[in-house]
Short mmCIF file of N, CA and C in Angstrom, two decimals:
data_model
loop_
_atom_site.label_atom_id
_atom_site.label_comp_id
_atom_site.label_asym_id
_atom_site.label_seq_id
_atom_site.Cartn_x
_atom_site.Cartn_y
_atom_site.Cartn_z
N UNK A 275 -35.94 2.02 -35.98
CA UNK A 275 -34.76 1.83 -36.52
C UNK A 275 -34.54 1.01 -37.45
N UNK A 276 -33.58 1.53 -38.30
CA UNK A 276 -33.11 0.70 -39.32
C UNK A 276 -32.49 -0.54 -39.14
N UNK A 277 -32.36 -1.94 -39.95
CA UNK A 277 -31.57 -2.79 -39.93
C UNK A 277 -30.28 -2.67 -39.37
N UNK A 278 -29.72 -1.42 -40.44
CA UNK A 278 -28.55 -1.13 -40.55
C UNK A 278 -27.54 -0.48 -38.84
N UNK A 279 -28.41 0.43 -38.52
CA UNK A 279 -28.75 0.70 -37.35
C UNK A 279 -28.17 -0.26 -35.88
N UNK A 280 -29.48 -0.94 -36.66
CA UNK A 280 -29.15 -2.04 -35.31
C UNK A 280 -28.11 -2.83 -35.72
N UNK A 281 -27.71 -3.06 -36.83
CA UNK A 281 -26.36 -4.02 -37.24
C UNK A 281 -25.25 -3.56 -36.16
N UNK A 282 -25.12 -1.98 -36.85
CA UNK A 282 -23.87 -1.15 -35.96
C UNK A 282 -23.87 -0.91 -35.16
N UNK A 283 -24.69 -0.97 -33.67
CA UNK A 283 -25.26 -1.45 -32.75
C UNK A 283 -24.20 -2.49 -31.76
N UNK A 284 -24.64 -3.87 -33.50
CA UNK A 284 -24.63 -4.77 -32.08
C UNK A 284 -23.14 -4.95 -32.40
N UNK A 285 -22.61 -4.64 -33.58
CA UNK A 285 -21.47 -4.69 -34.32
C UNK A 285 -20.19 -3.60 -33.06
N UNK A 286 -20.77 -2.84 -32.57
CA UNK A 286 -20.10 -2.06 -31.93
C UNK A 286 -19.43 -2.36 -30.02
N UNK A 287 -20.80 -3.32 -30.02
CA UNK A 287 -20.48 -3.66 -28.87
C UNK A 287 -20.27 -5.37 -28.26
N UNK A 288 -20.08 -5.77 -29.66
CA UNK A 288 -19.68 -6.62 -29.72
C UNK A 288 -17.63 -6.98 -29.54
N UNK A 289 -17.46 -5.70 -30.21
CA UNK A 289 -16.25 -5.81 -30.92
C UNK A 289 -15.43 -5.06 -29.84
N UNK A 290 -16.26 -4.65 -28.85
CA UNK A 290 -15.50 -3.30 -27.88
C UNK A 290 -16.10 -3.71 -26.48
N UNK A 291 -15.39 -4.87 -25.31
CA UNK A 291 -15.36 -5.25 -24.25
C UNK A 291 -16.42 -4.19 -23.41
N UNK A 292 -16.60 -2.58 -23.27
CA UNK A 292 -17.25 -1.57 -22.99
C UNK A 292 -17.11 -0.73 -23.23
N UNK A 293 -18.17 -0.46 -23.68
CA UNK A 293 -18.53 0.85 -24.80
C UNK A 293 -19.61 1.51 -23.79
N UNK A 294 -19.55 3.14 -24.02
CA UNK A 294 -20.32 3.93 -23.56
C UNK A 294 -21.03 4.48 -24.64
N UNK A 295 -22.25 4.83 -24.78
CA UNK A 295 -23.29 5.94 -25.87
C UNK A 295 -23.83 6.89 -24.98
N UNK A 296 -23.09 7.81 -25.25
CA UNK A 296 -23.03 9.02 -24.64
C UNK A 296 -23.22 10.30 -25.80
N UNK A 297 -23.56 11.35 -25.22
CA UNK A 297 -23.73 13.01 -25.75
C UNK A 297 -22.01 13.80 -25.63
N UNK A 298 -21.35 13.88 -26.04
CA UNK A 298 -20.14 14.28 -26.64
C UNK A 298 -19.13 12.54 -26.60
N UNK A 299 -17.98 13.24 -26.20
CA UNK A 299 -16.93 12.09 -26.38
C UNK A 299 -16.17 12.02 -24.96
N UNK A 300 -15.67 11.22 -25.01
CA UNK A 300 -14.90 10.69 -23.31
C UNK A 300 -14.20 12.41 -23.01
N UNK A 301 -13.18 12.77 -23.98
CA UNK A 301 -12.29 13.55 -24.03
C UNK A 301 -13.62 15.30 -23.57
N UNK A 302 -14.88 15.35 -24.11
CA UNK A 302 -15.65 16.22 -24.31
C UNK A 302 -16.37 16.41 -24.49
N UNK A 303 -17.02 15.39 -22.91
CA UNK A 303 -18.88 14.74 -22.71
C UNK A 303 -19.43 16.32 -23.01
N UNK A 304 -21.02 16.37 -23.26
CA UNK A 304 -21.97 17.24 -23.38
C UNK A 304 -23.04 17.24 -22.85
N UNK A 305 -22.75 16.11 -21.87
CA UNK A 305 -23.58 16.67 -20.81
C UNK A 305 -23.75 15.95 -19.30
N UNK A 306 -24.28 16.10 -18.49
CA UNK A 306 -23.69 15.91 -17.15
C UNK A 306 -23.77 14.95 -17.02
N UNK A 307 -24.92 13.88 -17.17
CA UNK A 307 -25.31 12.88 -17.01
C UNK A 307 -23.85 12.03 -17.27
N UNK A 308 -23.50 12.21 -19.12
CA UNK A 308 -22.95 11.72 -19.36
C UNK A 308 -21.50 11.47 -18.80
N UNK A 309 -21.38 12.50 -18.63
CA UNK A 309 -20.40 12.86 -17.60
C UNK A 309 -19.86 12.74 -16.87
N UNK A 310 -20.50 11.90 -15.85
CA UNK A 310 -20.81 11.42 -14.74
C UNK A 310 -20.18 9.85 -14.72
N UNK A 311 -20.58 9.01 -16.00
CA UNK A 311 -20.03 8.30 -16.46
C UNK A 311 -18.78 8.19 -16.66
N UNK A 312 -18.85 8.77 -17.44
CA UNK A 312 -17.28 9.03 -17.85
C UNK A 312 -16.19 9.04 -16.97
N UNK A 313 -16.74 9.47 -15.72
CA UNK A 313 -15.73 10.50 -14.68
C UNK A 313 -15.41 8.81 -13.68
N UNK A 314 -16.57 8.32 -13.85
CA UNK A 314 -16.80 6.88 -13.03
C UNK A 314 -15.65 5.68 -13.62
N UNK A 315 -15.87 5.92 -14.68
CA UNK A 315 -15.18 4.65 -16.05
C UNK A 315 -13.90 4.80 -15.68
N UNK A 316 -13.73 6.63 -15.50
CA UNK A 316 -11.73 6.85 -16.20
C UNK A 316 -11.51 6.87 -14.34
N UNK A 317 -11.98 7.57 -13.68
CA UNK A 317 -11.65 6.73 -12.32
C UNK A 317 -11.24 5.61 -12.08
N UNK A 318 -11.87 4.53 -12.07
CA UNK A 318 -11.38 3.00 -12.28
C UNK A 318 -10.68 2.63 -13.21
N UNK A 319 -10.44 3.61 -13.95
CA UNK A 319 -9.31 3.35 -15.15
C UNK A 319 -9.65 2.22 -16.27
N UNK A 320 -10.66 2.13 -16.33
CA UNK A 320 -11.28 1.32 -17.35
C UNK A 320 -11.13 2.11 -18.52
N UNK A 321 -10.50 0.61 -19.97
CA UNK A 321 -10.32 1.44 -21.05
C UNK A 321 -12.01 1.25 -21.65
N UNK A 322 -12.49 2.19 -22.48
CA UNK A 322 -13.70 1.72 -23.07
C UNK A 322 -13.48 2.71 -24.22
N UNK A 323 -14.51 2.46 -25.08
CA UNK A 323 -14.92 2.58 -26.45
C UNK A 323 -16.65 4.11 -25.77
N UNK A 324 -16.06 5.39 -25.97
CA UNK A 324 -16.71 5.89 -25.91
C UNK A 324 -17.48 6.53 -27.72
N UNK A 325 -18.62 6.40 -27.85
CA UNK A 325 -19.71 6.84 -28.75
C UNK A 325 -21.20 7.63 -28.08
N UNK A 326 -20.65 9.21 -29.64
CA UNK A 326 -20.92 10.51 -29.44
C UNK A 326 -22.43 10.24 -30.50
N UNK A 327 -23.47 10.08 -29.39
CA UNK A 327 -24.68 9.96 -30.38
C UNK A 327 -25.91 11.05 -30.89
N UNK A 328 -25.14 12.37 -30.06
CA UNK A 328 -25.22 13.54 -31.11
C UNK A 328 -24.65 13.23 -33.10
N UNK A 329 -23.93 12.32 -32.80
CA UNK A 329 -23.50 12.48 -34.38
C UNK A 329 -24.23 12.10 -35.35
N UNK A 330 -25.19 11.51 -34.71
CA UNK A 330 -25.46 10.79 -35.65
C UNK A 330 -27.36 10.32 -35.16
N UNK A 331 -28.46 11.05 -35.63
CA UNK A 331 -29.52 11.60 -35.17
C UNK A 331 -30.06 10.11 -34.98
N UNK A 332 -30.22 8.95 -35.98
CA UNK A 332 -30.44 7.54 -36.38
C UNK A 332 -30.47 7.14 -35.01
N UNK A 333 -28.63 6.78 -34.85
CA UNK A 333 -28.29 6.30 -33.45
C UNK A 333 -28.63 7.06 -32.53
N UNK A 334 -29.02 7.80 -32.29
CA UNK A 334 -29.80 8.50 -30.96
C UNK A 334 -30.62 7.99 -30.37
N UNK A 335 -31.56 7.62 -31.68
CA UNK A 335 -33.34 7.16 -30.96
C UNK A 335 -33.01 5.63 -31.16
N UNK A 336 -31.92 5.41 -32.24
CA UNK A 336 -31.42 3.78 -32.34
C UNK A 336 -31.66 3.12 -31.16
N UNK A 337 -30.87 3.41 -30.52
CA UNK A 337 -29.81 2.56 -29.15
C UNK A 337 -30.94 2.89 -27.77
N UNK A 338 -31.98 3.70 -28.07
CA UNK A 338 -32.97 3.46 -27.18
C UNK A 338 -33.94 2.47 -27.33
N UNK A 339 -34.23 2.11 -28.79
CA UNK A 339 -34.82 0.84 -28.87
C UNK A 339 -34.24 -0.28 -28.95
N UNK A 340 -33.06 -0.33 -29.44
CA UNK A 340 -32.17 -1.27 -28.88
C UNK A 340 -32.15 -1.82 -27.60
N UNK A 341 -31.98 -0.78 -26.90
CA UNK A 341 -31.79 -1.38 -25.08
C UNK A 341 -32.80 -1.61 -24.64
N UNK A 342 -33.63 -0.46 -25.19
CA UNK A 342 -35.23 -0.43 -24.63
C UNK A 342 -35.24 0.05 -23.69
N UNK A 343 -34.70 1.40 -23.90
CA UNK A 343 -34.66 2.40 -22.15
C UNK A 343 -34.04 3.41 -23.33
N UNK A 344 -34.63 4.74 -22.22
CA UNK A 344 -35.29 6.23 -23.02
C UNK A 344 -34.24 7.21 -22.72
N UNK A 345 -33.24 6.77 -21.87
CA UNK A 345 -32.50 7.90 -21.99
C UNK A 345 -30.83 7.62 -22.43
N UNK A 346 -29.92 8.63 -22.74
CA UNK A 346 -28.59 8.69 -22.92
C UNK A 346 -28.17 9.41 -21.52
N UNK A 347 -26.93 8.77 -20.76
CA UNK A 347 -25.87 7.63 -21.85
C UNK A 347 -26.04 6.18 -20.86
N UNK A 348 -25.87 5.21 -21.77
CA UNK A 348 -25.74 4.04 -22.20
C UNK A 348 -24.98 3.15 -21.69
N UNK A 349 -24.47 1.72 -21.23
CA UNK A 349 -23.23 2.04 -20.96
C UNK A 349 -23.47 -0.04 -21.11
N UNK A 350 -22.61 -0.07 -21.87
CA UNK A 350 -22.97 -1.85 -22.21
C UNK A 350 -20.99 -2.55 -21.59
N UNK A 351 -21.19 -3.36 -21.21
CA UNK A 351 -20.28 -4.16 -20.89
C UNK A 351 -20.12 -5.55 -21.63
N UNK A 352 -19.11 -6.05 -22.02
CA UNK A 352 -19.67 -7.51 -22.80
C UNK A 352 -20.49 -7.98 -23.60
N UNK A 353 -21.39 -6.72 -24.20
CA UNK A 353 -22.51 -7.06 -24.72
C UNK A 353 -23.54 -7.06 -24.05
N UNK A 354 -23.88 -6.36 -22.98
CA UNK A 354 -24.64 -6.49 -22.01
C UNK A 354 -24.65 -5.23 -21.63
N UNK A 355 -26.18 -4.88 -21.70
CA UNK A 355 -26.43 -3.49 -21.20
C UNK A 355 -26.73 -3.08 -19.20
N UNK A 356 -25.59 -2.59 -18.64
CA UNK A 356 -25.70 -2.75 -17.47
C UNK A 356 -26.37 -1.50 -16.75
N UNK A 357 -26.49 -0.08 -17.94
CA UNK A 357 -27.68 0.75 -17.00
C UNK A 357 -27.40 2.27 -17.57
N UNK A 358 -27.97 3.05 -16.96
CA UNK A 358 -27.95 4.38 -17.43
C UNK A 358 -26.95 5.52 -16.59
N UNK A 359 -26.96 6.35 -16.02
CA UNK A 359 -26.58 6.73 -14.99
C UNK A 359 -26.60 7.10 -13.57
N UNK A 360 -28.13 6.73 -13.49
CA UNK A 360 -28.80 6.51 -12.33
C UNK A 360 -27.48 5.01 -11.62
N UNK A 361 -28.01 3.83 -12.32
CA UNK A 361 -27.66 2.67 -12.35
C UNK A 361 -26.23 2.82 -12.34
N UNK A 362 -25.44 3.45 -13.01
CA UNK A 362 -23.67 2.84 -13.05
C UNK A 362 -22.77 3.47 -11.58
N UNK A 363 -24.00 4.87 -11.48
CA UNK A 363 -23.63 5.78 -11.00
C UNK A 363 -23.60 4.92 -9.15
N UNK A 364 -24.94 4.50 -8.77
CA UNK A 364 -25.10 3.75 -7.90
C UNK A 364 -23.90 2.37 -7.75
N UNK A 365 -23.91 1.68 -8.51
CA UNK A 365 -22.94 0.67 -8.73
C UNK A 365 -21.82 0.90 -8.06
N UNK A 366 -21.63 2.16 -8.73
CA UNK A 366 -19.91 2.87 -8.46
C UNK A 366 -19.58 3.06 -7.13
N UNK A 367 -20.94 3.33 -6.14
CA UNK A 367 -20.94 4.60 -5.57
C UNK A 367 -20.03 2.78 -4.05
N UNK A 368 -21.11 1.94 -4.67
CA UNK A 368 -21.50 0.40 -3.93
C UNK A 368 -20.37 0.17 -3.71
N UNK A 369 -19.88 -0.22 -4.80
CA UNK A 369 -18.62 -1.05 -4.73
C UNK A 369 -19.05 -2.36 -6.18
N UNK A 370 -20.30 -1.93 -6.37
CA UNK A 370 -21.01 -3.21 -7.71
C UNK A 370 -20.47 -3.02 -8.90
N UNK A 371 -20.15 -1.42 -8.95
CA UNK A 371 -18.89 -1.67 -10.70
C UNK A 371 -18.22 -2.59 -10.85
N UNK A 372 -17.49 -1.95 -9.63
CA UNK A 372 -15.67 -2.92 -9.32
C UNK A 372 -15.61 -4.39 -9.59
N UNK A 373 -16.91 -4.70 -8.97
CA UNK A 373 -17.20 -6.06 -8.89
C UNK A 373 -17.70 -6.55 -10.19
N UNK A 374 -18.30 -6.20 -10.74
CA UNK A 374 -19.25 -6.26 -11.82
C UNK A 374 -17.52 -6.50 -12.81
N UNK A 375 -16.85 -5.49 -13.33
CA UNK A 375 -16.08 -5.32 -13.96
C UNK A 375 -14.56 -6.75 -14.08
N UNK A 376 -14.81 -6.92 -12.30
CA UNK A 376 -13.98 -7.97 -12.18
C UNK A 376 -14.60 -9.44 -12.65
N UNK A 377 -15.82 -9.60 -12.52
CA UNK A 377 -16.97 -10.77 -12.97
C UNK A 377 -16.59 -10.68 -14.33
N UNK A 378 -16.44 -9.56 -15.36
CA UNK A 378 -16.73 -10.30 -16.33
C UNK A 378 -14.86 -9.97 -17.17
N UNK A 379 -14.09 -10.33 -16.37
CA UNK A 379 -12.80 -9.89 -16.44
C UNK A 379 -12.47 -8.74 -17.52
N UNK A 380 -12.39 -7.47 -17.19
CA UNK A 380 -12.08 -6.28 -17.56
C UNK A 380 -10.77 -5.63 -17.05
N UNK A 381 -10.38 -5.41 -17.40
CA UNK A 381 -9.24 -4.82 -16.33
C UNK A 381 -9.28 -3.24 -16.01
N UNK A 382 -9.45 -2.99 -14.14
CA UNK A 382 -9.14 -2.06 -13.64
C UNK A 382 -8.70 -1.62 -12.73
N UNK A 383 -8.73 -0.79 -11.96
CA UNK A 383 -8.14 -0.13 -11.03
C UNK A 383 -8.76 -0.87 -9.72
N UNK A 384 -7.81 -1.37 -8.33
CA UNK A 384 -9.11 -1.85 -8.05
C UNK A 384 -8.80 -1.00 -6.18
N UNK B 47 -41.49 22.66 -23.08
CA UNK B 47 -42.93 22.62 -22.47
C UNK B 47 -42.28 21.53 -20.98
N UNK B 48 -42.16 22.32 -19.69
CA UNK B 48 -41.55 21.15 -18.77
C UNK B 48 -42.77 20.40 -18.18
N UNK B 49 -42.31 20.13 -17.04
CA UNK B 49 -43.46 18.68 -16.30
C UNK B 49 -43.76 19.40 -14.95
N UNK B 50 -44.92 19.20 -14.40
CA UNK B 50 -45.64 20.07 -13.54
C UNK B 50 -44.66 17.96 -12.60
N UNK B 51 -44.11 18.36 -11.34
CA UNK B 51 -44.18 17.30 -10.16
C UNK B 51 -44.95 16.79 -10.12
N UNK B 52 -46.83 17.51 -9.72
CA UNK B 52 -47.55 16.55 -9.18
C UNK B 52 -48.06 15.34 -10.68
N UNK B 53 -47.57 16.01 -11.62
CA UNK B 53 -48.10 14.58 -12.72
C UNK B 53 -46.78 13.50 -13.05
N UNK B 54 -45.85 13.59 -12.83
CA UNK B 54 -45.02 12.81 -12.50
C UNK B 54 -45.68 11.63 -11.31
N UNK B 55 -45.77 11.98 -10.40
CA UNK B 55 -46.35 11.38 -9.33
C UNK B 55 -47.70 10.75 -9.61
N UNK B 56 -48.32 11.53 -10.52
CA UNK B 56 -49.46 10.78 -11.09
C UNK B 56 -49.83 10.01 -11.75
N UNK B 57 -48.99 10.00 -12.97
CA UNK B 57 -48.07 9.03 -13.75
C UNK B 57 -48.00 7.42 -13.42
N UNK B 58 -46.76 7.55 -12.36
CA UNK B 58 -45.75 6.85 -11.47
C UNK B 58 -47.22 6.21 -10.20
N UNK B 59 -47.58 6.80 -9.48
CA UNK B 59 -48.57 6.31 -9.23
C UNK B 59 -50.19 5.23 -9.83
N UNK B 60 -50.29 5.85 -11.01
CA UNK B 60 -51.32 4.96 -11.75
C UNK B 60 -50.60 3.41 -12.00
N UNK B 61 -49.28 3.33 -12.46
CA UNK B 61 -48.58 2.22 -12.77
C UNK B 61 -48.16 1.80 -11.14
N UNK B 62 -47.84 2.30 -10.46
CA UNK B 62 -47.19 1.67 -8.87
C UNK B 62 -48.56 1.80 -7.97
N UNK B 63 -49.54 1.80 -8.09
CA UNK B 63 -50.72 2.37 -6.49
C UNK B 63 -50.02 2.23 -5.56
N UNK B 64 -48.89 1.21 -5.19
CA UNK B 64 -48.82 1.40 -3.58
C UNK B 64 -47.09 2.75 -3.35
N UNK B 65 -47.30 2.91 -4.34
CA UNK B 65 -45.51 4.02 -4.11
C UNK B 65 -45.17 4.91 -3.74
N UNK B 66 -44.74 4.86 -2.33
CA UNK B 66 -44.27 6.55 -1.33
C UNK B 66 -43.37 7.34 -3.13
N UNK B 67 -43.12 8.11 -3.14
CA UNK B 67 -42.69 8.74 -4.28
C UNK B 67 -41.97 9.87 -3.70
N UNK B 68 -40.67 10.25 -3.15
CA UNK B 68 -39.82 11.62 -3.27
C UNK B 68 -39.24 12.06 -4.25
N UNK B 69 -39.87 13.11 -4.83
CA UNK B 69 -39.52 13.93 -5.60
C UNK B 69 -38.76 15.27 -5.50
N UNK B 70 -37.94 15.88 -5.81
CA UNK B 70 -36.89 16.82 -5.27
C UNK B 70 -36.69 17.39 -7.53
N UNK B 71 -37.20 18.71 -6.86
CA UNK B 71 -36.99 19.25 -8.03
C UNK B 71 -35.69 20.33 -8.29
N UNK B 72 -34.84 19.55 -8.84
CA UNK B 72 -33.50 20.41 -8.75
C UNK B 72 -32.60 21.35 -9.18
N UNK B 73 -34.06 21.40 -10.42
CA UNK B 73 -32.69 22.81 -10.40
C UNK B 73 -34.21 23.92 -10.77
N UNK B 74 -35.52 23.69 -9.82
CA UNK B 74 -36.88 24.65 -9.66
C UNK B 74 -36.88 24.68 -11.49
N UNK B 75 -36.98 24.48 -12.21
CA UNK B 75 -37.67 24.12 -13.61
C UNK B 75 -38.80 23.87 -13.73
N UNK B 76 -38.61 23.07 -13.09
CA UNK B 76 -39.56 21.77 -13.86
C UNK B 76 -39.07 20.83 -14.98
N UNK B 77 -38.25 20.68 -14.82
CA UNK B 77 -37.51 19.46 -15.94
C UNK B 77 -36.10 19.29 -15.42
N UNK B 78 -35.38 18.70 -14.17
CA UNK B 78 -34.64 18.59 -13.54
C UNK B 78 -34.65 18.11 -12.24
N UNK B 79 -35.39 16.50 -12.18
CA UNK B 79 -36.18 16.26 -11.31
C UNK B 79 -34.73 14.81 -10.89
N UNK B 80 -35.38 14.94 -9.19
CA UNK B 80 -34.58 13.38 -8.69
C UNK B 80 -35.80 13.58 -8.12
N UNK B 81 -35.99 11.31 -8.23
CA UNK B 81 -36.68 10.92 -7.17
C UNK B 81 -36.43 9.80 -7.10
N UNK B 82 -36.93 9.34 -5.54
CA UNK B 82 -36.99 8.24 -4.98
C UNK B 82 -38.25 7.47 -5.23
N UNK B 83 -38.45 6.54 -5.53
CA UNK B 83 -39.57 5.52 -5.83
C UNK B 83 -39.30 4.38 -5.07
N UNK B 84 -40.58 4.50 -4.06
CA UNK B 84 -40.49 3.12 -3.47
C UNK B 84 -41.64 2.16 -3.59
N UNK B 85 -41.65 0.79 -3.92
CA UNK B 85 -42.93 -0.25 -4.15
C UNK B 85 -42.40 -1.36 -3.83
N UNK B 86 -43.39 -2.25 -2.73
CA UNK B 86 -43.34 -3.54 -3.00
C UNK B 86 -43.53 -4.46 -4.69
N UNK B 87 -44.25 -3.39 -5.70
CA UNK B 87 -43.70 -4.00 -6.59
C UNK B 87 -42.27 -4.29 -7.34
N UNK B 88 -41.23 -3.94 -6.83
CA UNK B 88 -40.13 -4.29 -7.41
C UNK B 88 -39.36 -5.57 -6.79
N UNK B 89 -40.20 -6.11 -5.72
CA UNK B 89 -39.41 -7.20 -5.28
C UNK B 89 -38.99 -7.66 -6.37
N UNK B 90 -37.86 -8.14 -6.59
CA UNK B 90 -37.44 -9.95 -6.95
C UNK B 90 -37.11 -9.58 -8.32
N UNK B 91 -37.06 -8.11 -8.80
CA UNK B 91 -36.49 -7.40 -9.66
C UNK B 91 -35.61 -6.74 -10.16
N UNK B 92 -34.25 -7.11 -10.58
CA UNK B 92 -33.09 -5.92 -10.83
C UNK B 92 -33.17 -4.78 -11.44
N UNK B 93 -32.22 -4.00 -10.78
CA UNK B 93 -32.42 -2.65 -10.57
C UNK B 93 -32.92 -2.06 -12.31
N UNK B 94 -32.70 -2.61 -13.26
CA UNK B 94 -32.75 -2.18 -14.24
C UNK B 94 -33.99 -2.13 -14.97
N UNK B 95 -34.74 -3.58 -14.29
CA UNK B 95 -36.32 -3.50 -14.40
C UNK B 95 -37.11 -2.87 -13.61
N UNK B 96 -36.57 -2.54 -12.34
CA UNK B 96 -36.76 -1.30 -11.80
C UNK B 96 -37.06 -0.09 -11.97
N UNK B 97 -35.71 0.26 -12.96
CA UNK B 97 -36.48 2.09 -13.48
C UNK B 97 -36.82 1.68 -14.84
N UNK B 98 -37.22 1.17 -15.26
CA UNK B 98 -37.55 0.65 -16.76
C UNK B 98 -39.39 0.69 -16.33
N UNK B 99 -40.12 0.07 -15.04
CA UNK B 99 -41.11 0.02 -14.74
C UNK B 99 -41.28 1.46 -14.46
N UNK B 100 -41.00 2.22 -13.70
CA UNK B 100 -40.95 3.80 -13.66
C UNK B 100 -40.56 4.31 -15.17
N UNK B 101 -39.68 4.79 -16.07
CA UNK B 101 -39.89 4.72 -17.89
C UNK B 101 -41.28 4.24 -17.91
N UNK B 102 -41.30 2.83 -17.84
CA UNK B 102 -42.96 3.21 -18.79
C UNK B 102 -43.81 3.88 -18.12
N UNK B 103 -43.84 3.99 -16.65
CA UNK B 103 -45.38 5.04 -15.89
C UNK B 103 -45.02 5.95 -16.82
N UNK B 104 -44.09 6.77 -17.13
CA UNK B 104 -43.94 7.80 -17.79
C UNK B 104 -43.92 8.02 -18.98
N UNK B 105 -44.01 6.66 -19.55
CA UNK B 105 -44.65 6.97 -20.86
C UNK B 105 -43.34 7.72 -21.52
N UNK B 106 -44.01 8.22 -23.04
CA UNK B 106 -42.88 8.74 -24.05
C UNK B 106 -42.18 10.44 -22.73
N UNK B 107 -43.31 10.89 -22.03
CA UNK B 107 -42.21 11.59 -21.50
C UNK B 107 -40.86 11.81 -20.92
N UNK B 108 -40.91 10.00 -20.33
CA UNK B 108 -39.17 10.63 -20.13
C UNK B 108 -38.30 10.93 -21.50
N UNK B 109 -37.45 11.35 -21.46
CA UNK B 109 -36.82 11.87 -22.19
C UNK B 109 -37.17 13.36 -23.16
N UNK B 110 -38.57 13.07 -23.46
CA UNK B 110 -38.98 13.92 -23.91
C UNK B 110 -39.30 15.35 -23.33
N UNK B 111 -40.38 15.48 -22.88
CA UNK B 111 -40.76 17.01 -22.30
C UNK B 111 -39.70 17.23 -20.25
N UNK B 112 -40.11 15.56 -20.19
CA UNK B 112 -39.19 14.70 -19.03
C UNK B 112 -37.18 15.20 -18.95
N UNK B 113 -36.97 16.58 -19.14
CA UNK B 113 -35.86 15.93 -19.89
C UNK B 113 -34.73 15.40 -18.68
N UNK B 114 -34.49 15.45 -17.52
CA UNK B 114 -33.84 14.86 -16.79
C UNK B 114 -34.75 14.46 -15.13
N UNK B 115 -34.27 12.93 -14.56
CA UNK B 115 -35.11 12.06 -13.23
C UNK B 115 -33.93 11.53 -13.57
N UNK B 116 -33.23 11.72 -12.31
CA UNK B 116 -32.03 11.17 -11.35
C UNK B 116 -33.40 10.27 -10.35
N UNK B 117 -32.84 8.71 -10.89
CA UNK B 117 -34.14 7.58 -10.18
C UNK B 117 -33.42 7.17 -8.91
N UNK B 118 -33.74 6.90 -8.43
CA UNK B 118 -33.20 6.04 -7.43
C UNK B 118 -34.39 5.15 -6.76
N UNK B 119 -34.63 3.57 -6.76
CA UNK B 119 -35.99 2.38 -6.80
C UNK B 119 -35.40 1.96 -5.68
N UNK B 120 -36.73 1.74 -4.85
CA UNK B 120 -36.31 1.03 -3.36
C UNK B 120 -37.14 -0.17 -3.17
N UNK B 121 -37.09 -0.87 -2.21
CA UNK B 121 -38.75 -2.12 -2.09
C UNK B 121 -39.33 -1.59 -1.44
N UNK B 122 -38.70 -0.97 0.40
CA UNK B 122 -39.03 -0.21 1.56
C UNK B 122 -38.31 0.29 2.21
N UNK B 123 -39.03 1.34 2.62
CA UNK B 123 -38.25 2.57 3.16
C UNK B 123 -36.60 2.10 3.63
N UNK B 124 -35.73 2.74 3.78
CA UNK B 124 -34.52 2.80 4.36
C UNK B 124 -34.79 2.31 5.67
#
């Protein structure tokens, strides 16, 4: 991963409270796993920045190195890696995601 | 080239010898699996760390020839 890619990722997660690195966009997810996380965030009415890794091969591999996580999607909240589809889904279903959002002062539907 | 279910179990067991593994081939194509991995080694670890332990066991297969693995981890059977 180039320093430029690492810097771009860092800037993106610093500048946006909630970032979803995904395949496709929030309006047009291109993968079931990405779509599942978009749905969870949309249900909770969380405003988030979607980053389509399919548009940049360097980013698609770089984010996996950056997070030390082998798959896409990847959710970041307040600069911290929260998880991929499985973990976010599990948190959403258990109510842990709402608690996490509240703890991080991210506006969402209660 | 998809991956055989038994190969996934072998790789996970190599890193987590005590692991109980329940795998379902979701699409019948050896490419989309769900796995529930139960191991005492997860004790005290965050969910992300637990999943990373399984991903590390699978090495470069994860995200490569193994396209999709819906993963759940537990310390002991529910």
